[in-house]
Tab-separated table of C-alpha atoms and ligand atoms in Angstrom:
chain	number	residue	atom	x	y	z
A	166	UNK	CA	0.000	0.000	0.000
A	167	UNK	CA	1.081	3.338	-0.812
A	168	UNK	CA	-0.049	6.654	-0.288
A	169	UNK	CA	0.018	7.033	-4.115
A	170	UNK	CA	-2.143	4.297	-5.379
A	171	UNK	CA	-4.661	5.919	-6.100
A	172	UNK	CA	-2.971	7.292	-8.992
A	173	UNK	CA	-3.233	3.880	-10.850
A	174	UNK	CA	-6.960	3.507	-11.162
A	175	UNK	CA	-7.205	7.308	-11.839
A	176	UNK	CA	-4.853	6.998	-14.909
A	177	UNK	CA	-6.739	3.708	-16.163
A	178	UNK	CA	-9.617	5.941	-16.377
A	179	UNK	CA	-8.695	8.473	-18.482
A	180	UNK	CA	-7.046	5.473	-20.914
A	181	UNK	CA	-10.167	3.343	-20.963
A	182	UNK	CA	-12.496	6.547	-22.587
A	183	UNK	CA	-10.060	7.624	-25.196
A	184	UNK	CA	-8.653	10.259	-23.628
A	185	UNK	CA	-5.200	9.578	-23.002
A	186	UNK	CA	-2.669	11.765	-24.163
A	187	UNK	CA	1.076	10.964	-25.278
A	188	UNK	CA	4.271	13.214	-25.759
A	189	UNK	CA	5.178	12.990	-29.354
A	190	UNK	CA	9.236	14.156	-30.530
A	191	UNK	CA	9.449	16.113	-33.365
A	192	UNK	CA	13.129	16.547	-33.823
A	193	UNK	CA	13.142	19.493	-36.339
A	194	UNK	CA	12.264	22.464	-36.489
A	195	UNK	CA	8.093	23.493	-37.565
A	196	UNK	CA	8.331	23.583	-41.031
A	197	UNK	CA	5.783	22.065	-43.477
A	198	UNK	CA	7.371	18.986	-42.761
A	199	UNK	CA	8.611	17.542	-39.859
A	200	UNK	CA	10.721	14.548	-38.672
A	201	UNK	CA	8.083	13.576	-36.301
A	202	UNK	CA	8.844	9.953	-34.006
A	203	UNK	CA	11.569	8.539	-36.848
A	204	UNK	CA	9.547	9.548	-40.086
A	205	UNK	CA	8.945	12.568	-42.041
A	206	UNK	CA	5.437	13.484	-42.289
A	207	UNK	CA	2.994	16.689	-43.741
A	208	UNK	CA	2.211	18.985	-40.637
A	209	UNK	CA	-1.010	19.644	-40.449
A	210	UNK	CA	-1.055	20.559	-36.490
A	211	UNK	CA	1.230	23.483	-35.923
A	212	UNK	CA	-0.010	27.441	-34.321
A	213	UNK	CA	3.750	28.328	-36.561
A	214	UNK	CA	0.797	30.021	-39.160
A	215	UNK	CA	2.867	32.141	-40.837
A	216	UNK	CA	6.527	30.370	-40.586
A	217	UNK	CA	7.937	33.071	-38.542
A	218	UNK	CA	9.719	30.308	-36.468
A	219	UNK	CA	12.465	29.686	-38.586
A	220	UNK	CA	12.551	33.057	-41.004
A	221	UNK	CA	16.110	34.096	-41.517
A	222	UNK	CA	15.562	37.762	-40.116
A	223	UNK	CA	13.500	36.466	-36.647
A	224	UNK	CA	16.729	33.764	-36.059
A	225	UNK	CA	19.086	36.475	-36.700
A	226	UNK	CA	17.469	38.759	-34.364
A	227	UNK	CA	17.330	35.862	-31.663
A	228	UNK	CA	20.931	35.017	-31.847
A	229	UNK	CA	21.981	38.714	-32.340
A	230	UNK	CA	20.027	39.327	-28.892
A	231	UNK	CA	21.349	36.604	-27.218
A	232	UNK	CA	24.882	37.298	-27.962
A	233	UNK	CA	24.625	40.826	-26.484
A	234	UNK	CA	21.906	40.009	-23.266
A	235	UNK	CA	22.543	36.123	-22.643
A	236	UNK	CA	20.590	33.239	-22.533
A	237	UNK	CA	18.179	33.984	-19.650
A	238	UNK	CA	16.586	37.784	-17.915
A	239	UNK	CA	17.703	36.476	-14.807
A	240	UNK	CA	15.085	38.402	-12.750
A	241	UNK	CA	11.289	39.336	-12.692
A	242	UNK	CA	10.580	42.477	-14.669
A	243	UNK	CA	10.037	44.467	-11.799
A	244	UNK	CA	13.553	44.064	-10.139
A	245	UNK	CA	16.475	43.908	-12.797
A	246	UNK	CA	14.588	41.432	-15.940
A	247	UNK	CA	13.484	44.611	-18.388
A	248	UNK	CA	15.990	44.781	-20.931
A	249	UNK	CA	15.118	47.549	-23.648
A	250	UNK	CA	14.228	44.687	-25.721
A	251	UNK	CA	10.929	44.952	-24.080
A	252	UNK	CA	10.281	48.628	-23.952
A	253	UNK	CA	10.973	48.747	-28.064
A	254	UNK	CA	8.757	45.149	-27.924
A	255	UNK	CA	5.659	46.624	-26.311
A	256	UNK	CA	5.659	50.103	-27.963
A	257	UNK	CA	5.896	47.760	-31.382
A	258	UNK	CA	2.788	46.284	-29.730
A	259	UNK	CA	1.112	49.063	-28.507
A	260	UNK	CA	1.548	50.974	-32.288
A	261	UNK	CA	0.007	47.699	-34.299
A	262	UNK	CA	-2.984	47.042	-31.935
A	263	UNK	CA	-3.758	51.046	-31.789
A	264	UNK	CA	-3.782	51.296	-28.185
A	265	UNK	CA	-1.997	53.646	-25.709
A	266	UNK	CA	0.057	51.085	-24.349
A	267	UNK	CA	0.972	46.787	-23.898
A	268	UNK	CA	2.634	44.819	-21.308
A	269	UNK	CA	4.134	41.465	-22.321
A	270	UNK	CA	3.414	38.364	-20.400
A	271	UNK	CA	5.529	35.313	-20.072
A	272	UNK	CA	2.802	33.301	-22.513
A	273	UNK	CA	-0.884	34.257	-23.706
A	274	UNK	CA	-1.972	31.505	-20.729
A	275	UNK	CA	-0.150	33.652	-18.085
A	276	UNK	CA	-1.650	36.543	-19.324
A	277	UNK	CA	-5.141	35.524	-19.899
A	278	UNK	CA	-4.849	34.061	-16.066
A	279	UNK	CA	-3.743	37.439	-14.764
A	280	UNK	CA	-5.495	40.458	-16.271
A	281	UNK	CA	-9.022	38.653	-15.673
A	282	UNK	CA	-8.485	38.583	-11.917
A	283	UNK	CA	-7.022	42.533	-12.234
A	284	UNK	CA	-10.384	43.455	-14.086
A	285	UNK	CA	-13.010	41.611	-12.288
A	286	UNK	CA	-13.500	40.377	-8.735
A	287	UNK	CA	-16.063	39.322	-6.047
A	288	UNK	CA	-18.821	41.713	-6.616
A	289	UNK	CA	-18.572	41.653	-10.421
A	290	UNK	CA	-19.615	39.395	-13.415
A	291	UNK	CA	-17.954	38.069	-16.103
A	292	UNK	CA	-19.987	37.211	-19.365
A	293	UNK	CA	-18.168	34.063	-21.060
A	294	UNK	CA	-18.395	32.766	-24.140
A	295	UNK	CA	-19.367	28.792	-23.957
A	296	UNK	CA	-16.517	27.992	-26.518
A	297	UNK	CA	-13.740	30.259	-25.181
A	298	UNK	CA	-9.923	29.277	-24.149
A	299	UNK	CA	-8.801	27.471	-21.224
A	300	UNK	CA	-6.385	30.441	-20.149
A	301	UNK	CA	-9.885	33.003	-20.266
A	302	UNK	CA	-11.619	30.216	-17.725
A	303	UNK	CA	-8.761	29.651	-15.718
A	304	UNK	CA	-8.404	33.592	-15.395
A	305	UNK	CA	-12.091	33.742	-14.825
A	306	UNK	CA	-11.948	30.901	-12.441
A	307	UNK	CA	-9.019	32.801	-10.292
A	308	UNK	CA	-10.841	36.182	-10.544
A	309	UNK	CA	-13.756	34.962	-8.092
A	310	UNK	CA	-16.141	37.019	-9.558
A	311	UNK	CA	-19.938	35.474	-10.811
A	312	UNK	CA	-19.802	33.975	-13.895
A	313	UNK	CA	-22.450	33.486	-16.896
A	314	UNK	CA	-21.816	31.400	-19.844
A	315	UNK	CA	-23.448	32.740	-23.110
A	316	UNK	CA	-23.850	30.071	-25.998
A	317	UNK	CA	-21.073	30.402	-28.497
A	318	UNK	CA	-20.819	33.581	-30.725
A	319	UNK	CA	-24.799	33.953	-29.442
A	320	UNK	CA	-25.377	37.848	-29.048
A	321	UNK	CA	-29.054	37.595	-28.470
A	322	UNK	CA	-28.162	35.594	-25.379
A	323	UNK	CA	-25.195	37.544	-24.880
A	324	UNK	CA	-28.112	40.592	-24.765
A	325	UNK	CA	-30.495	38.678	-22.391
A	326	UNK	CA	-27.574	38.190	-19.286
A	327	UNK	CA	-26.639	41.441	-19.564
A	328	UNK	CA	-29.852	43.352	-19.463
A	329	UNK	CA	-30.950	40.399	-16.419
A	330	UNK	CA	-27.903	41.284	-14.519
A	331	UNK	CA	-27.398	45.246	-14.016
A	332	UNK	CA	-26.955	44.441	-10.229
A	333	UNK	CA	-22.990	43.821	-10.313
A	334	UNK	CA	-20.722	46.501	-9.710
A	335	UNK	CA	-18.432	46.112	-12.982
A	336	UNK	CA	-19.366	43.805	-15.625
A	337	UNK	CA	-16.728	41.921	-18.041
A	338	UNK	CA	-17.630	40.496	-21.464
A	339	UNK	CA	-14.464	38.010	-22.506
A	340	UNK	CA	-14.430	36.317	-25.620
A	341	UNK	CA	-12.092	34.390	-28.394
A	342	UNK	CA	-11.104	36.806	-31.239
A	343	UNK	CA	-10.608	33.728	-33.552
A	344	UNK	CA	-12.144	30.539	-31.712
A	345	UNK	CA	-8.685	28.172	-31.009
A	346	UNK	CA	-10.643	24.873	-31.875
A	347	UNK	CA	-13.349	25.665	-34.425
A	348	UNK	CA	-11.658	28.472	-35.979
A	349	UNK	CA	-14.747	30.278	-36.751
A	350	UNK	CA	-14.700	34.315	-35.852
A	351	UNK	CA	-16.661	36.205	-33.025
A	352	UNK	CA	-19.260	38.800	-33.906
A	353	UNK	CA	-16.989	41.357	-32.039
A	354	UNK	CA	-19.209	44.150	-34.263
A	355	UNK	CA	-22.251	43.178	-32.198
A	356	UNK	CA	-20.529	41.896	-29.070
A	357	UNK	CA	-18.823	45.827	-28.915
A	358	UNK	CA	-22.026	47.357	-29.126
A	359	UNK	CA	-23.610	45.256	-26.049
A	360	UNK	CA	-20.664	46.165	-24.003
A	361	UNK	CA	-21.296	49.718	-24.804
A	362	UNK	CA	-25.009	49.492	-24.182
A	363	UNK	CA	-24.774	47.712	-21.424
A	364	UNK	CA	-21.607	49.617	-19.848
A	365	UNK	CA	-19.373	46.507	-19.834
A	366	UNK	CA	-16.328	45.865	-20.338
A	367	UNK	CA	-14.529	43.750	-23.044
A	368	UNK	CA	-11.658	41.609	-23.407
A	369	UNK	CA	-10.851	39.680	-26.921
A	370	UNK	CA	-8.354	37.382	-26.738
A	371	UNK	CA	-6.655	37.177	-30.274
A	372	UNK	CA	-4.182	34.543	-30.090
A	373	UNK	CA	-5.706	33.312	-33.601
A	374	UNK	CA	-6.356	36.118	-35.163
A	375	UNK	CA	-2.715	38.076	-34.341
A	376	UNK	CA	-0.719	37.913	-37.484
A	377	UNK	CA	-3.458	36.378	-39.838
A	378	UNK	CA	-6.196	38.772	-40.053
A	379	UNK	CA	-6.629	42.418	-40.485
A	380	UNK	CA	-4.851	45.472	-42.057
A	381	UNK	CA	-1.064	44.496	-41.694
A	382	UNK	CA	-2.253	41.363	-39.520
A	383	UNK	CA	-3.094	43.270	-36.861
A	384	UNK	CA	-5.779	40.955	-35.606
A	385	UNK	CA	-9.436	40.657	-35.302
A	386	UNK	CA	-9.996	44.231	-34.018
A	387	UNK	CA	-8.737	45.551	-37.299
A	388	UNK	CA	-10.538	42.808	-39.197
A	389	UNK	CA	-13.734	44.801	-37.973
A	390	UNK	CA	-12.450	47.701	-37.911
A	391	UNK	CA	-12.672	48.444	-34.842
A	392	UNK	CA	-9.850	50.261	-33.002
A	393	UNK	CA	-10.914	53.142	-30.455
A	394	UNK	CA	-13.473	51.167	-29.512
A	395	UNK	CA	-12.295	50.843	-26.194
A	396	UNK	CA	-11.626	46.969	-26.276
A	397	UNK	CA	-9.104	44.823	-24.551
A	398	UNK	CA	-7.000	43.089	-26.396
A	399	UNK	CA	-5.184	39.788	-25.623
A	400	UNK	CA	-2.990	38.251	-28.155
A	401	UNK	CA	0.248	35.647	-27.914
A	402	UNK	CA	4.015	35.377	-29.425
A	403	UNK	CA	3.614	31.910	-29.588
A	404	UNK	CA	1.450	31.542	-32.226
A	405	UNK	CA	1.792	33.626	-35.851
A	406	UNK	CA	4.422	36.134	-34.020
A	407	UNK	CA	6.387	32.219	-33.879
A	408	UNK	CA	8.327	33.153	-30.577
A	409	UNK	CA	6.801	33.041	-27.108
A	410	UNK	CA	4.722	35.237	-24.760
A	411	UNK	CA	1.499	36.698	-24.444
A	412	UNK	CA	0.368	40.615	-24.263
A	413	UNK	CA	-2.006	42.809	-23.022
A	414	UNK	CA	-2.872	45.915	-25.466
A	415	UNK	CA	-4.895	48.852	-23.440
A	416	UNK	CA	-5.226	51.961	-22.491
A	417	UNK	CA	-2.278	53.616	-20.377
A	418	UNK	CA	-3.799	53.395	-16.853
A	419	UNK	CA	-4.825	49.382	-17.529
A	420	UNK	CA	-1.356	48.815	-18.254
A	421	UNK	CA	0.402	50.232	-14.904
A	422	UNK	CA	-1.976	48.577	-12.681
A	423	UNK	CA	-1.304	45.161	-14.625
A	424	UNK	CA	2.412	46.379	-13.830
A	425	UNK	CA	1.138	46.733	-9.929
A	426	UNK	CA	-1.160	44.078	-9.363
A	427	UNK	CA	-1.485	41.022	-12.437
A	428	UNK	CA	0.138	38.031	-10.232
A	429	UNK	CA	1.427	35.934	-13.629
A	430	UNK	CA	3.487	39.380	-14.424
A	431	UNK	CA	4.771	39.912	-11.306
A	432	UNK	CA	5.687	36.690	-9.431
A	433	UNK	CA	7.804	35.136	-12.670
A	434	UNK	CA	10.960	35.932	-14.226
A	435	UNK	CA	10.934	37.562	-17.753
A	436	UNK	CA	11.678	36.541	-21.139
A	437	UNK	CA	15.354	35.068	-22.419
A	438	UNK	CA	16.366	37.924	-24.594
A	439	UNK	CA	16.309	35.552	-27.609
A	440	UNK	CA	12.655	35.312	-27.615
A	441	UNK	CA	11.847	39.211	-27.297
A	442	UNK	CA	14.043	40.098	-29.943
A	443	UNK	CA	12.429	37.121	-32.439
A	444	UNK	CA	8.883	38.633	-31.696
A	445	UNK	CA	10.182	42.342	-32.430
A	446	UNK	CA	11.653	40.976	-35.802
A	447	UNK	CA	8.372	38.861	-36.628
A	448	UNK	CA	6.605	42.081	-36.179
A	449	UNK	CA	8.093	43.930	-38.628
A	450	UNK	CA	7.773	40.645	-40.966
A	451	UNK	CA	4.169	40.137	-39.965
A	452	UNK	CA	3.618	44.206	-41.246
A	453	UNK	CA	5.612	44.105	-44.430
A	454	UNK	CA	4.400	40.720	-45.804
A	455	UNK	CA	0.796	40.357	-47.165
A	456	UNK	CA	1.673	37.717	-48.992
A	457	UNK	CA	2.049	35.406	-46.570
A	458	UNK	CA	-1.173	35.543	-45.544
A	459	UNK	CA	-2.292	35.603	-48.789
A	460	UNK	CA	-0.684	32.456	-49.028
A	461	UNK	CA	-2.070	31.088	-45.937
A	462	UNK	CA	-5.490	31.953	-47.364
A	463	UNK	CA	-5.165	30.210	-50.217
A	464	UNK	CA	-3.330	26.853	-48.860
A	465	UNK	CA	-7.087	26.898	-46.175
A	466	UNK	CA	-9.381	27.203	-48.979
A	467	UNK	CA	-7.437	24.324	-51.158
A	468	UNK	CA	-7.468	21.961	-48.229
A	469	UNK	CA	-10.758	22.890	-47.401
A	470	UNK	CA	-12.414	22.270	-50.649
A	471	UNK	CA	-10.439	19.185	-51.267
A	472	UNK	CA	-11.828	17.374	-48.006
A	473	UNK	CA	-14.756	19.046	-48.383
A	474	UNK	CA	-15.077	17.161	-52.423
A	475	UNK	CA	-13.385	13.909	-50.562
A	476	UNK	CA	-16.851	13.931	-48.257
A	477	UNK	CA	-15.249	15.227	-45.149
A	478	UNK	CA	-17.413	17.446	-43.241
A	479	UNK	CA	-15.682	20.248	-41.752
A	480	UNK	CA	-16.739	22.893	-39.258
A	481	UNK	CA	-17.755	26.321	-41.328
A	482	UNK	CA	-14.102	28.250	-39.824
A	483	UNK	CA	-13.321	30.959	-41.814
A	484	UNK	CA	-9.479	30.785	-41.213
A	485	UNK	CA	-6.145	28.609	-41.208
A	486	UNK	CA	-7.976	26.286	-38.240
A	487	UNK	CA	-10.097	23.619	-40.283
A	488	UNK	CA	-11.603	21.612	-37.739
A	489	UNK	CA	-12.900	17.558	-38.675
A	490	UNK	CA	-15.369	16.564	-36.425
A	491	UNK	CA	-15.376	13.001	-35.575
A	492	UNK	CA	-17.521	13.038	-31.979
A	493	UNK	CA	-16.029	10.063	-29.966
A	494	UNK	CA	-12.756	10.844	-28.925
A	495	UNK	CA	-11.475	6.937	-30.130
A	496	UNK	CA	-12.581	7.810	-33.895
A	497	UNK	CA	-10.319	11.271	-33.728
A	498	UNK	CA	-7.160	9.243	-32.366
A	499	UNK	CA	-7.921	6.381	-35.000
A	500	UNK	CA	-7.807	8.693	-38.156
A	501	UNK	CA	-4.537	10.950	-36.525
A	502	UNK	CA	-2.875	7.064	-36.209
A	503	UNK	CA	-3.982	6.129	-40.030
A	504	UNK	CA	-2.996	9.639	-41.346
A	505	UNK	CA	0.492	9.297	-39.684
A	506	UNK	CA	0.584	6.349	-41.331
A	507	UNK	CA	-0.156	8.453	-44.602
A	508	UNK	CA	2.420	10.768	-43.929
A	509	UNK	CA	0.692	13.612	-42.305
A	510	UNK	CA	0.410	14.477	-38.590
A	511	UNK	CA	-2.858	15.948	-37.912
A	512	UNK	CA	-3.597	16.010	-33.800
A	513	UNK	CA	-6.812	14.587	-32.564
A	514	UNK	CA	-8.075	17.179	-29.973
A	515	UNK	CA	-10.405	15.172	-27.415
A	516	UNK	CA	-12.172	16.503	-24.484
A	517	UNK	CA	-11.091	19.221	-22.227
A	518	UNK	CA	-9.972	20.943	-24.593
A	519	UNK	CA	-13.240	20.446	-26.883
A	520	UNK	CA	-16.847	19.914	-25.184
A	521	UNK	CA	-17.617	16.077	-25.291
A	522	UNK	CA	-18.932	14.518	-28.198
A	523	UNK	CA	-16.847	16.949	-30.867
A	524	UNK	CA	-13.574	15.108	-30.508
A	525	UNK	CA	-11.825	16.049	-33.984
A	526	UNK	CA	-8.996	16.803	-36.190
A	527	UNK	CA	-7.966	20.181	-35.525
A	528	UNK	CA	-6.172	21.226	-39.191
A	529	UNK	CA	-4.069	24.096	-39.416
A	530	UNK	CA	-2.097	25.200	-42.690
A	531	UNK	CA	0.781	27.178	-42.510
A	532	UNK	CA	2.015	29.725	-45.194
A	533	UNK	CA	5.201	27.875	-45.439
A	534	UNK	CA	3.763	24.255	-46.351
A	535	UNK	CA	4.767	24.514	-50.371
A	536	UNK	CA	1.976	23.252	-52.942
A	537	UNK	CA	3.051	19.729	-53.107
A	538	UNK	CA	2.323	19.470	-48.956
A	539	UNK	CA	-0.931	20.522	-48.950
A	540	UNK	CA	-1.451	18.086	-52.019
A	541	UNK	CA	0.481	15.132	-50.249
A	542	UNK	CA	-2.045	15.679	-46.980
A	543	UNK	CA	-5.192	15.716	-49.634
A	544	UNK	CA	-3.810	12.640	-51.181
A	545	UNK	CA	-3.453	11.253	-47.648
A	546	UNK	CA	-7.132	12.025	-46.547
A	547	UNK	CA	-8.009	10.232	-50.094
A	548	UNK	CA	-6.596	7.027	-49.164
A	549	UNK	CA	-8.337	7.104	-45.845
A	550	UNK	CA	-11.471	8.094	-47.668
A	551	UNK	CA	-11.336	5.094	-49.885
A	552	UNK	CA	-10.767	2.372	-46.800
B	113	PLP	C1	-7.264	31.229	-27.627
B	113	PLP	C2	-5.999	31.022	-26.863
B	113	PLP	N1	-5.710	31.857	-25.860
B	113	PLP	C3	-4.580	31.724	-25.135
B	113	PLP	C4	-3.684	30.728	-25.406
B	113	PLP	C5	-2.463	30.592	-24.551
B	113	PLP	O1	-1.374	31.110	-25.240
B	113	PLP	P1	0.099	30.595	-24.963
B	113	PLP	O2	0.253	29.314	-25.699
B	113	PLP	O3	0.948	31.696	-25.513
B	113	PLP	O4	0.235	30.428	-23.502
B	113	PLP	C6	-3.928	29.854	-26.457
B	113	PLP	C7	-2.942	28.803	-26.808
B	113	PLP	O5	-3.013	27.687	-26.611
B	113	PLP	C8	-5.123	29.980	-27.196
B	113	PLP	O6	-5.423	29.131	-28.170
C-alpha cells in the first residue's frame, strides 16, 4: 500500500475513454514537414501560421540578442529582468494594436490568467463565451467574480444576461477573437455594441487572429475595424508572431496597474532575450508581408475544398484552423494514427480541450507548407477516404 495508489486507477480511467494523451518528438524544427517519431510526415497541427519560427531575419534577431543580453533575464521584470528589448517590444505592440500602451506576459496563458483577476473580482460578473480558451476560464476561475456562460458567438443571449444582470458593480464580457478549436470568428461588431449598451467591459483574446487577419495582420480588431473602440486586447508570441509570450494591449492606466497588481506578471521571471528580440523581428515581418497571408489563405481554402469534395465534413471556420469533427474521442485518435501512417500528422483534440462529443482533427495550414504538402495531406485524406 502506498499513499500514491490511487494514482493507478485514476490513470486507467482516463485510458479506458479515449482520452489519453502521449508526448510525441518532433526533432526538427516546424516547417511544413517535420521529422516527427523517426519519419517525415505533412504537418497539419502546428499554431507556426505564418513560418515566422524559422525566417532568416526572426533567427538572426534571436541570436543577435542573445549574444549581447545572454541566454536567460535572470530576474522578474520588476527588479532587474526589463531589458530595452521589451520597452521597443511593447511600444511595437502598442503601435500595431492602436492602443496607448501593452505589457508582455511570459505566454498568452499567463496573461489571460492574470489580467481577468485585475479586471473583475467578487462583486462583479464576467460574461463568457461557452466555446472560449482554457487560459480566459482559468483567469475567470481565479478572478472569483460570478460567472455566466453565453452560448457560443450567441449575441441575443449575450443581450439577455446582460440586461438580467445590471446588479454587479463592474461587468466583463471576454471572448475568443478567432475561436482556437473551431476556428470560426466572433461577432466582435455586435458583441462591442452590447458592451457599450450595457456599460461593460470587453476583453478579446486574439491569439488566432494576431498575425493572420486584419490590415497588416493586426488581428481581429482591425478585421472589424474596430480600433478606439475601447476593447481589450489579448494576443500571444507563440502563435503567428512564432516566438513566445502573451500581451495585453490597453489603455495607459490598464497597463500600470497590470504592472502593480497582475500576479502571472509579477511573481515570474521575464523573457530570455532571444525570444523578445524574435517577436520584435516577426513584427516587422508580420507588417511588411501580405503575402504570406495571402498564401495562408489560399493553402485553407485548397485543403478545405479538397476534403470538403473527398466527403469530409468540416466545421464552417473561416481561417487557417479547419476543424474535422469526428464526436467520440477513439474515432479522432484512429484517423490521426492512419494519417500518420499516410504521412501527415494531424492532432486529434479530445475533451477538455473540446466539449464532449466533438472530438476532432484540428487542421491548421501554414504559409510555409509549399503546394506539393498541402497536395500530399489531400492525397493522404483520399486514401483514408477510400478504406
Ligand atoms: C485562444 C488562446 N488563448 C490563449 C492561449 C495561450 O497562449 P500561450 O500558448 O501563448 O500560452 C492559447 C494557446 O493555446 C489559445 O489558443
Amino acid at each position: 500500500m502506498s499513499r500514491y495508489d490511487w494514482l493507478d486507477p485514476e490513470f486507467a480511467a482516463i485510458e479506458q475513454v479515449g482520452l489519453r494523451r502521449r508526448l510525441r518528438t518532433v526533432m526538427s524544427a516546424p516547417t511544413g514537414t517535420i521529422h516527427l517519431d523517426g519519419h517525415d510526415v505533412v504537418l497539419l497541427g502546428s499554431n507556426n501560421y505564418l513560418g515566422l519560427s524559422t525566417h532568416p531575419e526572426v533567427i538572426t534577431a534571436a541570436v543577435e540578442a542573445t549574444q549581447t543580453f545572454g541566454t536567460g533575464a535572470s530576474g522578474s521584470r520588476l527588479i532587474s529582468g526589463n531589458s530595452e528589448l521589451y520597452t521597443t517590444l511593447e511600444s511595437n505592440l502598442a503601435k500595431t494594436k492602436g492602443t496607448e500602451a501593452a505589457l508582455v506576459f511570459s505566454s498568452g496563458y499567463a496573461a489571460n490568467t492574470s489580467v481577468i483577476p485585475v479586471l473583475a473580482g467578487e462583486g462583479d460578473l464576467i460574461l463568457s463565451d461557452a466555446l472560449n480558451h482554457a487560459s480566459l476560464i482559468d483567469g475567470c476561475r481565479l478572478s472569483r467574480a460570478s460567472k455566466k456562460i453565453y452560448q457560443h458567438c450567441d449575441t441575443g443571449h449575450l443581450r439577455t444576461l446582460l440586461s438580467e444582470s445590471t446588479a454587479f458593480r463592474r461587468r466583463l464580457i471576454v471572448t475568443d477573437g478567432v475561436f482556437s478549436m473551431d476556428g470560426d470568428i466572433a461577432p466582435l461588431p455586435d458583441i462591442c455594441d452590447l458592451a457599450a449598451q450595457y456599460d461593460a467591459m470587453l476583453l478579446v483574446d486574439d491569439a488566432h487572429g494576431f498575425g493572420v487577419l486584419g490590415k497588416d495582420g493586426r488581428g481581429t480588431v482591425s478585421h472589424f475595424g474596430l480600433e478606439g473602440k475601447e476593447i481589450i486586447q489579448m494576443g500571444t508570441l507563440s502563435k503567428a508572431v512564432g516566438a513566445l509570450g502573451g500581451y495585453i494591449a490597453g489603455n495607459r492606466t490598464l497597463i500600470e496597474l497590470l504592472i502593480n497588481r497582475a500576479r502571472g506578471f509579477i511573481f515570474t521571471t521575464g523573457l530570455p532575450p532571444a525570444t523578445l528580440a524574435a517577436a520584435n523581428a516577426a513584427l516587422d515581418v508580420i507588417r511588411s508581408s501580405p503575402e504570406l497571408r495571402q498564401n495562408l489563405r489560399s493553402h485553407a481554402k485548397r485543403l478545405k475544398t479538397a476534403l470538403i469534395d473527398l466527403g469530409y465534413t468540416l466545421l464552417p471556420s473561416e481561417t487557417q484552423i479547419l476543424p474535422l469533427v469526428l464526436g467520440n474521442p477513439k474515432r479522432a485518435t484512429s484517423l490521426a494514427e492512419a494519417l500518420l501512417t499516410e504521412g501527415v500528422f494531424a492532432p486529434a483534440i479530445r475533451p477538455p480541450a473540446v466539449p464532449t462529443g466533438t472530438s476532432r482533427l484540428r487542421l491548421t495550414v501554414m504559409a510555409t507548407h509549399t503546394g506539393t504538402e498541402i497536395q500530399q495531406a489531400i492525397e493522404a485524406f483520399a486514401t483514408l477516404s477510400e478504406v
